[in-house]
CSV table of C-alpha atoms in Angstrom, one decimal:
chain,number,residue,atom,x,y,z
A,1,MET,CA,-4.3,46.1,-16.8
A,2,ASP,CA,-2.7,49.3,-17.7
A,3,GLU,CA,-1.6,50.0,-14.4
A,4,GLN,CA,1.2,49.8,-11.7
A,5,TYR,CA,2.0,47.2,-9.7
A,6,ASP,CA,4.9,46.0,-6.7
A,7,ILE,CA,5.3,42.6,-8.6
A,8,ILE,CA,3.8,40.6,-12.1
A,9,VAL,CA,4.3,37.1,-11.6
A,10,LEU,CA,3.9,35.4,-15.6
A,11,GLY,CA,2.9,31.2,-15.1
A,12,THR,CA,0.8,30.1,-12.6
A,13,GLY,CA,3.2,27.2,-11.3
A,14,LEU,CA,3.1,26.3,-7.7
A,15,THR,CA,6.3,28.3,-7.5
A,16,GLU,CA,4.7,30.7,-8.7
A,17,CYS,CA,2.0,31.0,-6.8
A,18,ILE,CA,3.4,30.0,-3.6
A,19,LEU,CA,5.5,33.7,-4.2
A,20,SER,CA,2.6,35.3,-5.7
A,21,GLY,CA,0.4,34.2,-2.0
A,22,ILE,CA,3.5,34.8,0.3
A,23,PHE,CA,3.8,38.8,-1.2
A,24,SER,CA,0.3,39.6,-1.4
A,25,VAL,CA,-0.4,38.6,2.1
A,26,GLU,CA,2.9,40.6,2.9
A,27,GLY,CA,0.9,43.6,1.5
A,28,LYS,CA,2.6,44.1,-2.2
A,29,LYS,CA,0.3,45.0,-5.0
A,30,VAL,CA,0.4,41.5,-7.4
A,31,LEU,CA,-0.6,41.1,-10.6
A,32,HIS,CA,-0.4,37.4,-11.8
A,33,ILE,CA,-0.8,36.5,-15.8
A,34,ASP,CA,-0.8,33.2,-17.5
A,35,ARG,CA,-1.0,32.2,-21.0
A,36,ASN,CA,-3.3,29.0,-20.6
A,37,ASP,CA,-7.2,28.7,-19.8
A,38,TYR,CA,-5.9,27.1,-16.3
A,39,TYR,CA,-4.1,26.9,-13.7
A,40,GLY,CA,-0.9,25.2,-12.3
A,41,GLY,CA,1.3,25.2,-15.9
A,42,GLU,CA,3.5,22.9,-15.5
A,43,SER,CA,2.4,21.7,-12.7
A,44,ALA,CA,-1.3,21.5,-13.3
A,45,SER,CA,-3.8,18.5,-13.3
A,46,LEU,CA,-5.7,17.9,-16.5
A,47,ASN,CA,-9.1,16.5,-17.5
A,48,LEU,CA,-9.2,14.0,-20.1
A,49,SER,CA,-10.1,16.3,-23.1
A,50,GLN,CA,-7.4,18.9,-21.8
A,51,LEU,CA,-5.0,15.8,-21.5
A,52,PHE,CA,-5.8,14.3,-25.0
A,53,HIS,CA,-5.3,18.3,-26.4
A,54,LYS,CA,-2.2,18.3,-24.9
A,55,TYR,CA,-0.4,15.3,-26.2
A,56,ARG,CA,-2.8,14.3,-29.0
A,57,PRO,CA,-4.2,17.4,-30.6
A,58,ASP,CA,-6.0,15.4,-33.2
A,59,VAL,CA,-7.6,12.7,-30.8
A,60,THR,CA,-10.8,12.5,-29.1
A,61,ALA,CA,-10.4,10.9,-26.0
A,62,PRO,CA,-12.9,7.4,-25.9
A,63,SER,CA,-15.9,7.1,-23.9
A,64,ASP,CA,-14.9,4.0,-22.4
A,65,LEU,CA,-12.6,5.8,-20.3
A,66,GLY,CA,-15.9,7.6,-18.5
A,67,ARG,CA,-16.7,11.4,-18.1
A,68,GLU,CA,-13.9,13.8,-18.0
A,69,ARG,CA,-14.4,16.0,-15.5
A,70,ASP,CA,-13.6,12.5,-13.5
A,71,TYR,CA,-10.2,13.2,-14.4
A,72,ASN,CA,-7.5,15.3,-12.6
A,73,ILE,CA,-4.4,14.0,-14.0
A,74,ASP,CA,-1.3,15.6,-12.4
A,75,LEU,CA,1.5,16.7,-15.5
A,76,ILE,CA,4.4,16.3,-12.5
A,77,PRO,CA,4.5,13.4,-10.5
A,78,LYS,CA,5.2,14.6,-7.3
A,79,PHE,CA,4.0,13.9,-3.2
A,80,MET,CA,4.0,15.6,0.0
A,81,MET,CA,6.4,14.5,2.9
A,82,ALA,CA,3.8,14.9,5.9
A,83,ASN,CA,6.3,16.5,7.4
A,84,GLY,CA,8.2,18.7,4.9
A,85,GLU,CA,8.3,21.7,4.0
A,86,ILE,CA,5.4,22.2,1.7
A,87,VAL,CA,3.5,21.4,4.7
A,88,ARG,CA,4.8,24.2,7.0
A,89,PHE,CA,4.2,26.7,3.8
A,90,LEU,CA,0.1,25.3,3.7
A,91,THR,CA,-0.5,25.4,7.4
A,92,HIS,CA,1.3,28.9,8.1
A,93,THR,CA,-1.0,30.2,5.4
A,94,ASP,CA,-3.7,28.7,6.1
A,95,VAL,CA,-4.2,27.5,2.8
A,96,THR,CA,-5.0,24.3,4.4
A,97,ARG,CA,-8.9,25.7,4.6
A,98,TYR,CA,-9.3,25.1,0.7
A,99,LEU,CA,-7.9,21.8,0.7
A,100,GLU,CA,-8.6,18.1,1.7
A,101,PHE,CA,-6.0,15.6,1.7
A,102,LYS,CA,-5.6,11.8,1.9
A,103,GLN,CA,-2.7,9.7,3.2
A,104,ILE,CA,-0.5,7.7,0.3
A,105,ALA,CA,-1.1,4.2,1.5
A,106,GLY,CA,2.3,2.2,0.7
A,107,SER,CA,6.2,3.1,-0.2
A,108,PHE,CA,7.7,0.5,-2.0
A,109,VAL,CA,11.4,-0.4,-3.1
A,110,TYR,CA,12.1,-2.5,-6.4
A,111,ARG,CA,14.6,-5.1,-5.7
A,112,ASP,CA,15.8,-8.1,-6.9
A,113,GLY,CA,13.0,-8.1,-9.8
A,114,LYS,CA,10.8,-7.6,-7.1
A,115,ILE,CA,9.1,-5.1,-4.8
A,116,SER,CA,8.5,-4.7,-1.3
A,117,LYS,CA,7.0,-2.2,0.8
A,118,VAL,CA,9.3,-0.3,3.0
A,119,PRO,CA,8.4,-0.8,6.5
A,120,ALA,CA,6.3,2.0,8.1
A,121,THR,CA,6.1,-0.5,11.9
A,122,GLU,CA,8.5,-2.4,13.9
A,123,THR,CA,6.2,-5.0,13.0
A,124,GLU,CA,6.7,-4.4,9.2
A,125,ALA,CA,10.3,-4.5,9.7
A,126,VAL,CA,10.8,-7.6,11.6
A,127,ALA,CA,8.6,-9.2,8.3
A,128,SER,CA,10.2,-7.4,5.7
A,129,PRO,CA,11.8,-9.4,3.0
A,130,LEU,CA,14.8,-6.8,2.2
A,131,MET,CA,17.0,-7.9,4.6
A,132,GLY,CA,18.2,-10.6,7.1
A,133,MET,CA,18.1,-10.5,11.0
A,134,VAL,CA,21.9,-9.3,11.7
A,135,GLU,CA,21.5,-6.9,8.9
A,136,LYS,CA,18.1,-5.5,10.7
A,137,ARG,CA,20.3,-4.7,13.5
A,138,ARG,CA,22.7,-3.2,11.8
A,139,LEU,CA,20.1,-1.0,10.4
A,140,GLN,CA,18.5,-0.5,13.3
A,141,LYS,CA,21.7,0.6,15.6
A,142,PHE,CA,22.2,3.4,12.1
A,143,LEU,CA,18.9,4.9,12.6
A,144,GLU,CA,19.4,4.9,16.8
A,145,PHE,CA,22.5,6.8,16.1
A,146,ILE,CA,20.6,9.3,13.7
A,147,GLN,CA,17.9,9.3,16.3
A,148,ASN,CA,19.9,10.0,19.4
A,149,TRP,CA,22.4,12.7,17.3
A,150,ASN,CA,22.7,15.7,19.1
A,151,ASP,CA,25.0,18.9,17.5
A,152,GLU,CA,25.7,19.7,21.3
A,153,ASP,CA,26.9,16.6,22.4
A,154,GLU,CA,29.6,15.0,21.7
A,155,SER,CA,29.1,11.7,23.6
A,156,THR,CA,25.9,11.0,21.0
A,157,HIS,CA,28.5,11.8,17.9
A,158,ASP,CA,30.8,8.2,18.4
A,159,GLY,CA,33.8,9.6,16.4
A,160,ILE,CA,31.5,11.2,13.9
A,161,ASP,CA,31.6,14.4,12.3
A,162,LEU,CA,28.3,15.0,10.3
A,163,ASP,CA,29.7,18.0,8.3
A,164,LYS,CA,33.4,16.3,7.6
A,165,ASN,CA,32.5,12.7,7.1
A,166,ASN,CA,30.9,11.2,4.1
A,167,MET,CA,27.8,8.7,3.6
A,168,VAL,CA,30.5,6.2,2.5
A,169,GLU,CA,32.4,6.4,5.8
A,170,LEU,CA,29.1,6.7,7.8
A,171,TYR,CA,27.7,3.3,6.0
A,172,GLU,CA,31.2,1.5,6.5
A,173,LYS,CA,31.0,2.9,10.7
A,174,PHE,CA,27.9,0.5,11.0
A,175,GLY,CA,28.9,-2.0,8.5
A,176,LEU,CA,25.9,-1.7,6.3
A,177,GLU,CA,25.5,-3.9,3.3
A,178,PRO,CA,25.3,-2.0,-0.7
A,179,GLY,CA,21.9,-3.5,-0.6
A,180,THR,CA,21.1,-1.9,2.7
A,181,GLN,CA,23.0,1.3,1.7
A,182,ASP,CA,20.7,1.5,-1.6
A,183,PHE,CA,18.1,1.1,0.5
A,184,ILE,CA,18.5,4.0,2.5
A,185,GLY,CA,19.9,6.3,0.4
A,186,HIS,CA,17.4,6.0,-2.5
A,187,ALA,CA,14.2,4.5,-0.2
A,188,MET,CA,14.8,6.6,2.7
A,189,ALA,CA,16.7,10.0,2.1
A,190,LEU,CA,14.8,9.8,-1.7
A,191,HIS,CA,18.2,10.9,-3.9
A,192,LEU,CA,18.0,10.4,-7.2
A,193,ASP,CA,21.9,8.8,-8.1
A,194,ASP,CA,24.4,7.5,-6.1
A,195,GLY,CA,26.7,11.4,-6.0
A,196,TYR,CA,25.7,12.0,-1.9
A,197,LEU,CA,28.1,9.1,-1.5
A,198,GLN,CA,30.6,11.2,-1.6
A,199,LYS,CA,29.1,14.5,-0.1
A,200,SER,CA,28.9,15.4,3.8
A,201,ALA,CA,26.6,13.4,5.8
A,202,ARG,CA,24.5,15.8,7.0
A,203,GLU,CA,22.3,16.4,4.0
A,204,THR,CA,21.5,12.3,3.9
A,205,VAL,CA,20.9,12.7,7.6
A,206,ASP,CA,18.6,15.6,7.6
A,207,LYS,CA,16.8,13.7,4.6
A,208,ILE,CA,16.4,10.3,6.3
A,209,ILE,CA,15.0,12.2,9.8
A,210,LEU,CA,12.5,13.9,7.2
A,211,TYR,CA,11.5,10.9,6.1
A,212,VAL,CA,11.4,9.0,9.6
A,213,ALA,CA,9.6,12.2,10.9
A,214,SER,CA,6.8,12.1,8.3
A,215,ILE,CA,6.4,8.3,9.0
A,216,ALA,CA,5.7,8.6,12.4
A,217,ARG,CA,3.4,11.7,11.7
A,218,TYR,CA,0.4,9.4,10.1
A,219,GLY,CA,2.0,6.1,9.5
A,220,LYS,CA,1.3,3.7,6.8
A,221,SER,CA,3.6,6.2,4.0
A,222,PRO,CA,5.6,9.5,4.4
A,223,TYR,CA,3.5,11.0,2.1
A,224,ILE,CA,0.1,12.8,1.6
A,225,TYR,CA,-1.9,13.8,-1.4
A,226,PRO,CA,-4.2,16.6,-2.2
A,227,LEU,CA,-8.0,14.9,-3.3
A,228,HIS,CA,-8.3,16.7,-6.9
A,229,GLY,CA,-5.1,16.1,-7.7
A,230,LEU,CA,-1.6,18.5,-7.4
A,231,GLY,CA,-3.2,21.3,-9.3
A,232,GLU,CA,-5.4,22.2,-6.5
A,233,LEU,CA,-1.9,23.4,-4.4
A,234,PRO,CA,-1.3,26.6,-7.1
A,235,GLN,CA,-5.1,27.2,-7.4
A,236,SER,CA,-5.1,27.5,-3.2
A,237,PHE,CA,-2.3,30.1,-3.1
A,238,ALA,CA,-3.7,31.7,-6.1
A,239,ARG,CA,-6.8,32.0,-3.9
A,240,LEU,CA,-4.8,33.0,-1.3
A,241,SER,CA,-3.3,35.8,-3.6
A,242,ALA,CA,-6.6,37.0,-4.3
A,243,ILE,CA,-7.9,37.2,-1.2
A,244,TYR,CA,-4.9,39.7,-0.2
A,245,GLY,CA,-6.1,42.1,-3.4
A,246,GLY,CA,-4.0,39.7,-6.3
A,247,THR,CA,-5.3,40.5,-9.7
A,248,TYR,CA,-5.0,36.9,-11.9
A,249,MET,CA,-5.5,37.0,-15.7
A,250,LEU,CA,-5.4,33.8,-16.9
A,251,ASP,CA,-5.9,32.6,-21.1
A,252,HIS,CA,-3.7,35.8,-21.4
A,253,ALA,CA,-0.3,35.8,-23.7
A,254,VAL,CA,2.8,37.4,-22.5
A,255,ASP,CA,3.9,39.7,-25.6
A,256,GLU,CA,7.0,41.0,-24.5
A,257,ILE,CA,9.2,41.9,-20.9
A,258,LEU,CA,9.5,45.4,-21.5
A,259,TYR,CA,13.0,47.0,-20.3
A,260,GLU,CA,14.5,50.2,-19.4
A,261,ASN,CA,18.5,50.4,-19.2
A,262,GLY,CA,18.4,46.5,-19.0
A,263,VAL,CA,16.2,46.4,-15.7
A,264,ALA,CA,12.8,44.7,-16.5
A,265,VAL,CA,9.8,47.4,-15.6
A,266,GLY,CA,7.1,45.3,-16.9
A,267,VAL,CA,5.1,43.1,-19.7
A,268,ARG,CA,3.1,43.8,-22.5
A,269,SER,CA,0.4,42.0,-23.5
A,270,GLY,CA,-1.3,42.8,-27.2
A,271,GLU,CA,-2.0,46.7,-26.6
A,272,GLN,CA,-2.1,46.2,-22.8
A,273,LYS,CA,0.8,47.4,-20.8
A,274,ALA,CA,1.2,46.7,-16.8
A,275,THR,CA,4.5,47.7,-14.7
A,276,ALA,CA,6.0,46.8,-11.8
A,277,LYS,CA,9.1,46.6,-10.2
A,278,GLN,CA,10.3,43.0,-9.9
A,279,ILE,CA,8.8,40.2,-12.5
A,280,ILE,CA,8.8,36.4,-11.1
A,281,CYS,CA,8.6,34.0,-13.8
A,282,ASP,CA,8.7,30.1,-14.7
A,283,PRO,CA,11.3,29.5,-17.5
A,284,SER,CA,9.2,29.3,-20.6
A,285,TYR,CA,8.7,33.1,-20.2
A,286,ALA,CA,12.3,33.9,-20.4
A,287,PRO,CA,13.6,31.4,-22.6
A,288,THR,CA,17.1,33.6,-23.3
A,289,LYS,CA,17.7,33.8,-19.8
A,290,VAL,CA,17.9,30.3,-18.8
A,291,LYS,CA,20.0,27.1,-19.1
A,292,THR,CA,19.0,23.6,-19.7
A,293,THR,CA,20.7,21.1,-17.1
A,294,GLY,CA,19.6,18.0,-17.9
A,295,LYS,CA,15.8,16.5,-18.9
A,296,VAL,CA,13.2,14.4,-17.5
A,297,VAL,CA,11.1,11.4,-19.0
A,298,ARG,CA,7.2,11.2,-17.7
A,299,ALA,CA,4.7,8.4,-18.8
A,300,ILE,CA,1.5,9.2,-17.7
A,301,CYS,CA,-0.4,5.9,-18.0
A,302,LEU,CA,-3.9,4.9,-17.4
A,303,LEU,CA,-4.4,1.4,-15.4
A,304,LYS,CA,-7.7,-0.6,-14.7
A,305,HIS,CA,-6.7,-2.6,-12.1
A,306,PRO,CA,-3.8,-1.4,-8.5
A,307,ILE,CA,-0.3,-1.8,-9.8
A,308,PRO,CA,0.5,-5.7,-8.7
A,309,GLU,CA,2.4,-6.8,-5.7
A,310,THR,CA,1.5,-4.0,-3.5
A,311,GLY,CA,-1.6,-5.8,-1.7
A,312,ASP,CA,-4.0,-3.9,-4.0
A,313,ALA,CA,-3.1,-0.5,-2.6
A,314,ASP,CA,-4.9,2.3,-3.7
A,315,SER,CA,-1.9,4.4,-4.1
A,316,VAL,CA,1.6,3.9,-4.1
A,317,GLN,CA,5.3,5.1,-4.3
A,318,ILE,CA,7.8,3.0,-6.1
A,319,VAL,CA,11.4,3.5,-5.8
A,320,ILE,CA,13.6,1.6,-8.6
A,321,PRO,CA,17.3,2.4,-7.2
A,322,GLN,CA,19.8,3.1,-10.0
A,323,ASN,CA,21.6,-0.3,-8.9
A,324,GLN,CA,19.0,-2.6,-9.7
A,325,VAL,CA,18.9,-1.7,-13.2
A,326,GLY,CA,22.0,-0.6,-14.3
A,327,ARG,CA,21.4,3.4,-14.3
A,328,LYS,CA,22.8,6.6,-12.8
A,329,HIS,CA,19.8,7.7,-11.6
A,330,ASP,CA,16.4,6.1,-10.0
A,331,VAL,CA,13.5,5.5,-11.8
A,332,TYR,CA,10.1,6.4,-10.1
A,333,VAL,CA,6.4,5.5,-10.4
A,334,ALA,CA,3.8,7.1,-8.4
A,335,CYS,CA,0.1,6.2,-8.4
A,336,VAL,CA,-3.3,7.4,-7.1
A,337,SER,CA,-6.7,6.0,-7.8
A,338,SER,CA,-10.5,7.3,-7.6
A,339,ASN,CA,-10.1,7.1,-3.6
A,340,HIS,CA,-8.1,10.6,-4.5
A,341,ASN,CA,-10.7,12.2,-6.5
A,342,VAL,CA,-8.4,11.8,-9.8
A,343,CYS,CA,-10.3,9.4,-12.0
A,344,PRO,CA,-13.4,7.2,-12.5
A,345,LYS,CA,-14.0,4.1,-10.0
A,346,ASP,CA,-11.9,1.3,-10.8
A,347,MET,CA,-8.8,3.6,-12.7
A,348,TYR,CA,-6.1,4.2,-11.4
A,349,LEU,CA,-3.4,6.7,-12.6
A,350,ALA,CA,0.4,5.8,-12.5
A,351,ILE,CA,3.2,8.2,-13.7
A,352,ALA,CA,7.0,6.6,-14.3
A,353,SER,CA,9.5,9.0,-14.1
A,354,THR,CA,13.4,9.6,-14.4
A,355,ILE,CA,16.3,12.0,-15.6
A,356,VAL,CA,17.2,11.3,-19.5
A,357,GLU,CA,20.3,9.5,-19.6
A,358,THR,CA,20.3,7.9,-23.3
A,359,ASP,CA,18.9,9.1,-26.6
A,360,GLU,CA,16.0,6.6,-26.1
A,361,PRO,CA,14.2,7.9,-22.9
A,362,GLU,CA,11.5,5.6,-23.5
A,363,LYS,CA,13.3,2.6,-22.3
A,364,GLU,CA,15.2,4.6,-19.7
A,365,ILE,CA,11.7,4.2,-17.8
A,366,GLN,CA,10.8,0.8,-18.9
A,367,ALA,CA,11.2,-1.2,-15.3
A,368,GLY,CA,8.6,1.7,-14.3
A,369,LEU,CA,6.1,0.4,-16.8
A,370,ASP,CA,7.2,-3.2,-16.2
A,371,VAL,CA,6.0,-2.8,-12.4
A,372,MET,CA,2.6,-1.7,-13.6
A,373,GLY,CA,1.3,-4.4,-15.0
A,374,PRO,CA,-1.2,-4.2,-18.0
A,375,ILE,CA,-1.5,-0.3,-19.2
A,376,HIS,CA,-4.6,0.9,-20.6
A,377,ASP,CA,-3.3,3.8,-22.2
A,378,LYS,CA,0.0,5.9,-21.6
A,379,PHE,CA,1.2,9.6,-22.8
A,380,ILE,CA,5.3,9.8,-22.9
A,381,SER,CA,6.8,13.5,-22.2
A,382,ILE,CA,10.0,14.4,-22.3
A,383,SER,CA,10.8,17.8,-21.0
A,384,ASP,CA,14.1,19.8,-20.3
A,385,LEU,CA,15.2,20.7,-16.4
A,386,LYS,CA,16.0,24.5,-17.2
A,387,GLU,CA,17.1,26.8,-14.4
A,388,PRO,CA,18.6,30.7,-14.3
A,389,GLU,CA,21.2,31.9,-15.9
A,390,ALA,CA,21.8,34.8,-13.3
A,391,ASP,CA,20.3,35.3,-9.8
A,392,GLY,CA,17.8,38.2,-11.3
A,393,THR,CA,19.5,41.2,-8.7
A,394,ASP,CA,20.6,42.9,-11.9
A,395,ASP,CA,17.4,42.8,-14.1
A,396,GLN,CA,15.0,42.3,-11.7
A,397,ILE,CA,13.9,39.0,-13.5
A,398,PHE,CA,13.3,36.5,-11.0
A,399,ILE,CA,13.0,32.9,-12.6
A,400,SER,CA,12.0,29.6,-11.2
A,401,ARG,CA,13.7,26.2,-11.6
A,402,SER,CA,12.0,23.5,-13.4
A,403,TYR,CA,10.4,20.9,-11.4
A,404,ASP,CA,12.7,18.2,-10.9
A,405,ALA,CA,12.5,14.5,-10.9
A,406,THR,CA,12.1,14.1,-7.3
A,407,SER,CA,9.2,12.3,-5.6
A,408,HIS,CA,8.2,15.4,-3.4
A,409,PHE,CA,8.3,19.2,-3.1
A,410,GLU,CA,11.0,19.6,-0.8
A,411,THR,CA,13.4,21.3,-3.7
A,412,VAL,CA,10.2,23.3,-5.2
A,413,CYS,CA,10.1,24.7,-1.4
A,414,ASP,CA,14.1,25.6,-1.3
A,415,ASP,CA,13.9,27.7,-4.6
A,416,VAL,CA,10.9,29.5,-3.2
A,417,LYS,CA,13.2,30.4,-0.4
A,418,ASN,CA,15.8,31.5,-2.6
A,419,ILE,CA,13.5,33.3,-5.3
A,420,TYR,CA,12.6,35.1,-1.9
A,421,ARG,CA,16.0,36.3,-0.5
A,422,ARG,CA,17.1,37.1,-3.9
A,423,MET,CA,14.2,39.5,-4.1
A,424,THR,CA,14.1,40.9,-0.8
A,425,GLY,CA,17.6,40.3,0.4
A,426,SER,CA,16.0,38.9,3.6
A,427,ASP,CA,15.3,35.1,4.5
A,428,LEU,CA,11.3,34.0,4.1
A,429,VAL,CA,9.8,33.7,7.6
A,430,LEU,CA,6.3,32.7,7.2
A,431,LYS,CA,3.9,34.4,9.3
A,432,GLN,CA,1.0,32.1,10.8
A,433,ARG,CA,-2.1,33.6,9.2
A,434,PRO,CA,-5.3,33.6,11.3
A,435,THR,CA,-7.5,30.2,10.7
A,436,GLN,CA,-10.7,30.6,9.6
A,437,GLU,CA,-12.3,30.5,13.3
A,438,GLN,CA,-10.2,33.1,14.5
A,439,GLU,CA,-11.2,35.3,11.6
A,440,GLN,CA,-14.9,34.3,12.5
A,441,ALA,CA,-14.4,35.4,15.8
A,442,GLU,CA,-12.7,39.2,14.8
A,443,MET,CA,-15.7,39.7,13.1
A,444,ASN,CA,-18.2,38.6,15.6
A,445,ALA,CA,-16.5,40.6,18.3
């Protein structure tokens, strides 16, 4: 470990591993350290005994739950938008060669006490109980307006300026009912709260376009998910880094970040030291340099049945909009099963999550727990949402943000791009890595 690196990365969360992979491909000498003996940090997938060790250290996992190695339990419930930025990261770096994906069977929304599928086809839209025929026509006109929008062609604007008009004004133009507004803002644009209504319409329109494009890619739902759990994502980027010369050290405590004249110059682990020009880390490695902006409550639930009212789907996402349960933030439920190689046959893993608003966080996810039906066991966690106090350019420590309450990875990708810009002064341009086939052809040439 005692040597000079370009970059030292602390923590093997997804954000850190993507950056480690990207910088290694660019030819930087990277050292990557984690205090845990597994990859993933806060975004890891744990086996059954690791889960019990984390939440109930004095309890042994009961044998009726099956073999511990059949479990890959995500600590953070997120799915991948099929047309999202995370997929672009994976395909450009060809990290997809280490992964297999499965589609999430359906996206659902909670309305008036029951859950209904978010339509993914025209046939489903016609049959959907979410709104009447007249309102469906209004929604169709709204979506056609978005689909036909062209910044350069004013005839497609219909008097709207996406940068100046807010979403309230855009909804009013199409006469959309409050329930439909909820559906668009929360089940399609996937906003966590109603703060978006007063912001410029462009952000929400872009999110709707991403949602529709993601559904169009595979049908059924906009989400895909890696077999063996989300912990496969950081591991795959770590593998990319290692192929390009990155050094990995798991199960190594970082005792100290070393400074000279207020600038980070390396780290110490026990008696060993390593120096570097720049350091990347998650908030837990630099607790004095981050601020807490909120809390997220999550309940990891083990079920012995699919979630009711979903047509026995093997995987779902359910959005419970804030207005439906008298809250300021939505409640999310994500469910996967043995078909995703994350638990034994006939078991299901469901996670309910939301942003904490009161001093009784567990009650705040009750609506999410209620839609799951009987719960065999559950593990509750409350995590601080942290972000760096400074941008890192002065002390050369670049700190990632905590994984937020959103149901997908778009904000993680934003953070990766943001940190890259702060570190290099230029925007991240993903270079297409040669595929396995191209590499093989070059070797044989």
